[in-house]
Coordinates of C-alpha atoms in Angstrom, one line a residue:
M60 CA 106.3 52.9 -67.5
F61 CA 105.5 51.3 -70.9
Y62 CA 108.0 48.8 -72.3
Y63 CA 106.1 48.5 -75.6
L64 CA 102.7 49.4 -77.1
D65 CA 100.9 46.7 -79.1
G66 CA 97.8 47.6 -81.0
E67 CA 96.4 48.8 -84.3
V68 CA 98.0 51.7 -86.1
T69 CA 95.3 54.3 -86.7
I70 CA 97.3 57.4 -87.9
I71 CA 100.7 57.8 -89.6
S72 CA 102.1 61.3 -90.2
K73 CA 105.6 62.8 -90.3
N74 CA 107.5 61.4 -87.3
L75 CA 104.3 60.2 -85.7
A76 CA 102.4 57.0 -85.4
V77 CA 99.2 56.6 -83.3
V78 CA 98.6 53.1 -81.8
D79 CA 95.1 52.3 -80.6
I80 CA 95.0 50.1 -77.5
G81 CA 91.5 49.5 -76.0
G82 CA 90.0 52.6 -77.6
A83 CA 92.8 54.9 -76.5
G84 CA 95.1 56.4 -79.1
Y85 CA 98.8 56.6 -78.0
A86 CA 100.8 59.1 -80.0
C87 CA 104.3 57.9 -80.5
M88 CA 107.0 60.1 -82.0
T89 CA 109.2 58.0 -84.2
T90 CA 111.7 57.7 -87.1
M91 CA 111.2 57.4 -90.8
N92 CA 112.7 53.9 -90.5
T93 CA 110.0 52.8 -88.0
L94 CA 107.2 54.4 -90.1
S95 CA 108.3 52.5 -93.2
H96 CA 107.4 49.3 -91.3
L97 CA 103.9 50.5 -90.3
E98 CA 100.6 50.5 -92.1
V99 CA 97.3 52.1 -91.0
G100 CA 94.8 49.5 -90.0
K101 CA 97.4 46.9 -89.2
K102 CA 98.7 45.7 -85.8
A103 CA 102.2 46.7 -84.7
R104 CA 104.4 46.6 -81.6
L105 CA 106.5 49.7 -80.8
Y106 CA 109.2 49.6 -78.2
T107 CA 108.9 52.8 -76.2
Y108 CA 111.0 55.4 -74.5
M109 CA 109.1 57.9 -72.3
N110 CA 110.3 61.5 -71.9
I111 CA 108.5 62.9 -68.8
K112 CA 109.1 66.5 -67.7
E113 CA 107.3 69.1 -65.8
D114 CA 105.6 70.4 -69.0
A115 CA 105.7 67.3 -71.2
F116 CA 104.8 63.6 -71.4
D117 CA 106.1 62.3 -74.7
I118 CA 106.2 58.7 -75.9
F119 CA 108.8 57.7 -78.5
G120 CA 108.2 54.4 -80.3
F121 CA 110.6 52.2 -82.3
Y122 CA 110.0 49.2 -84.5
D123 CA 112.9 47.3 -82.9
L124 CA 115.0 47.4 -79.8
S125 CA 118.3 48.2 -81.6
E126 CA 116.8 51.5 -82.8
K127 CA 115.5 52.3 -79.3
R128 CA 119.0 51.6 -77.9
C129 CA 120.5 53.8 -80.5
F130 CA 118.1 56.6 -79.6
E131 CA 118.9 56.3 -75.9
Q132 CA 122.6 56.5 -76.7
L133 CA 122.2 59.6 -78.8
I134 CA 120.1 61.5 -76.2
S135 CA 122.8 60.7 -73.6
V136 CA 125.1 63.1 -75.6
S137 CA 125.1 66.6 -74.3
G138 CA 123.2 68.9 -76.7
V139 CA 121.3 66.1 -78.4
G140 CA 117.6 66.2 -77.7
P141 CA 114.9 63.7 -78.8
K142 CA 114.1 65.6 -82.0
A143 CA 117.8 65.6 -83.1
A144 CA 118.0 61.9 -82.3
L145 CA 114.9 61.1 -84.3
S146 CA 116.3 63.2 -87.2
I147 CA 119.6 61.2 -87.1
L148 CA 117.9 57.9 -87.0
S149 CA 115.6 58.9 -89.8
S150 CA 118.7 59.5 -92.0
S151 CA 120.6 56.3 -91.1
T152 CA 120.1 52.8 -89.7
P153 CA 121.6 51.9 -86.3
E154 CA 124.4 49.9 -87.9
S155 CA 125.4 52.6 -90.4
L156 CA 125.3 55.2 -87.6
A157 CA 127.5 53.1 -85.4
L158 CA 130.0 52.7 -88.2
A159 CA 130.0 56.4 -88.8
I160 CA 130.8 57.0 -85.2
I161 CA 133.7 54.5 -84.9
S162 CA 135.1 55.7 -88.3
D163 CA 134.8 59.5 -87.4
D164 CA 132.5 60.1 -90.3
E165 CA 131.0 63.5 -89.5
G166 CA 129.5 63.8 -93.0
A167 CA 127.2 60.8 -92.4
L168 CA 125.8 62.5 -89.3
T169 CA 125.4 65.9 -90.9
L170 CA 123.1 64.4 -93.5
A171 CA 120.4 64.6 -90.8
P172 CA 118.4 67.9 -90.9
G173 CA 119.4 70.1 -88.0
V174 CA 122.7 68.3 -87.3
G175 CA 125.7 70.6 -87.9
K176 CA 129.4 69.8 -87.9
K177 CA 129.9 70.7 -84.2
L178 CA 127.1 68.5 -83.0
A179 CA 128.3 65.6 -85.2
Q180 CA 131.8 66.0 -83.7
R181 CA 130.3 66.0 -80.1
I182 CA 128.3 62.8 -80.8
I183 CA 131.3 61.0 -82.2
L184 CA 133.6 62.2 -79.3
E185 CA 131.2 61.4 -76.5
L186 CA 130.0 58.0 -77.7
K187 CA 133.5 56.8 -78.5
D188 CA 134.6 58.1 -75.1
K189 CA 131.9 56.1 -73.4
V190 CA 133.1 52.9 -75.2
S191 CA 136.7 53.4 -74.2
K192 CA 135.8 54.2 -70.6
E193 CA 133.7 51.1 -70.3
T194 CA 136.5 49.0 -71.7
V195 CA 139.0 50.5 -69.3
T196 CA 136.7 50.1 -66.3
L197 CA 136.0 46.4 -67.1
K198 CA 139.6 45.7 -67.6
S199 CA 140.7 47.3 -64.4
S200 CA 138.1 45.3 -62.5
G201 CA 139.0 42.1 -64.2
H202 CA 135.5 41.6 -65.7
V203 CA 136.4 41.6 -69.4
P204 CA 135.4 38.3 -70.9
P205 CA 138.0 36.4 -72.9
Q206 CA 136.8 38.0 -76.1
G207 CA 136.3 41.6 -75.1
I208 CA 136.2 44.6 -77.5
A209 CA 139.9 44.9 -77.8
D210 CA 140.4 41.1 -78.2
Q211 CA 138.1 40.4 -81.1
P212 CA 140.1 38.6 -83.8
G213 CA 140.9 40.8 -86.8
A214 CA 140.1 44.4 -87.7
K215 CA 136.5 43.5 -88.7
G216 CA 135.8 41.9 -85.4
R217 CA 137.2 44.8 -83.4
D218 CA 135.3 47.3 -85.5
A219 CA 132.0 45.4 -85.2
A220 CA 132.5 45.1 -81.4
A221 CA 133.2 48.8 -81.1
A222 CA 130.2 49.6 -83.2
L223 CA 127.9 47.4 -81.0
A224 CA 129.3 49.1 -77.9
V225 CA 128.3 52.5 -79.4
L226 CA 124.8 51.0 -79.8
G227 CA 124.7 50.3 -76.1
Y228 CA 125.7 46.6 -75.9
N229 CA 127.9 45.6 -73.0
Q230 CA 131.0 43.5 -73.2
G231 CA 129.3 40.2 -72.3
E232 CA 126.5 40.7 -74.9
I233 CA 129.0 41.6 -77.6
S234 CA 131.2 38.5 -76.9
A235 CA 128.2 36.2 -76.9
A236 CA 126.7 37.7 -80.0
L237 CA 129.9 37.6 -82.1
R238 CA 130.6 34.1 -81.1
N239 CA 127.7 33.0 -83.3
V240 CA 128.6 35.1 -86.4
D241 CA 131.0 34.1 -89.2
I242 CA 133.1 37.3 -89.1
N243 CA 135.3 36.3 -92.0
E244 CA 132.5 36.0 -94.6
L245 CA 130.8 39.3 -93.8
T246 CA 131.5 43.0 -93.9
V247 CA 131.5 45.0 -90.7
E248 CA 128.0 46.4 -91.4
E249 CA 126.7 43.0 -92.3
I250 CA 128.1 41.6 -89.0
I251 CA 126.3 44.3 -87.0
R252 CA 123.1 43.7 -89.0
V253 CA 123.2 40.0 -88.2
V254 CA 123.8 40.6 -84.5
L255 CA 120.9 43.1 -84.3
K256 CA 118.6 40.7 -86.2
N257 CA 119.6 37.8 -83.9
S258 CA 119.0 40.0 -80.8
M259 CA 115.4 40.6 -81.8
K260 CA 114.6 36.8 -81.8

């Protein structure tokens, strides 16, 4: 399994980037956000997700790990396939998508082509449900760190923690990440953006 592909970008088209590695061109389906960071003839590293089925071997590539995590969270929702997930992530950033989910903003999700109201509702319901189940499980087993999702100081801290959980971060990662961010001086979206940027270092 490939963790990432690192090579020269040779072709860019709609939702597709081809990366040349040792003379072999790897076709990576991707988002508009990732494509905006790429340039033909320049080197790039794409973090990959592989979709292997009886009749398919598809590679999905992402400019950063936060977008890849978000993609994996989306396709874990029943009824959301890779194409719908790419469409959603082409219409919003991981941080704005996470905020839309925790604030029940169906409209933000339906901006993506092919995503209707029912699918948007299901995404919000299932991903919020995952976050609450993880919190309950950790609390019942006594593994919630001192600053878990429910214990982040202030509404901004709780919202940022919930949004990061939607993006696939676990309680320990969230607590460690938010410890290094000045929550009071930033909006929720800025807090998430800082955490995602720091996690790429």
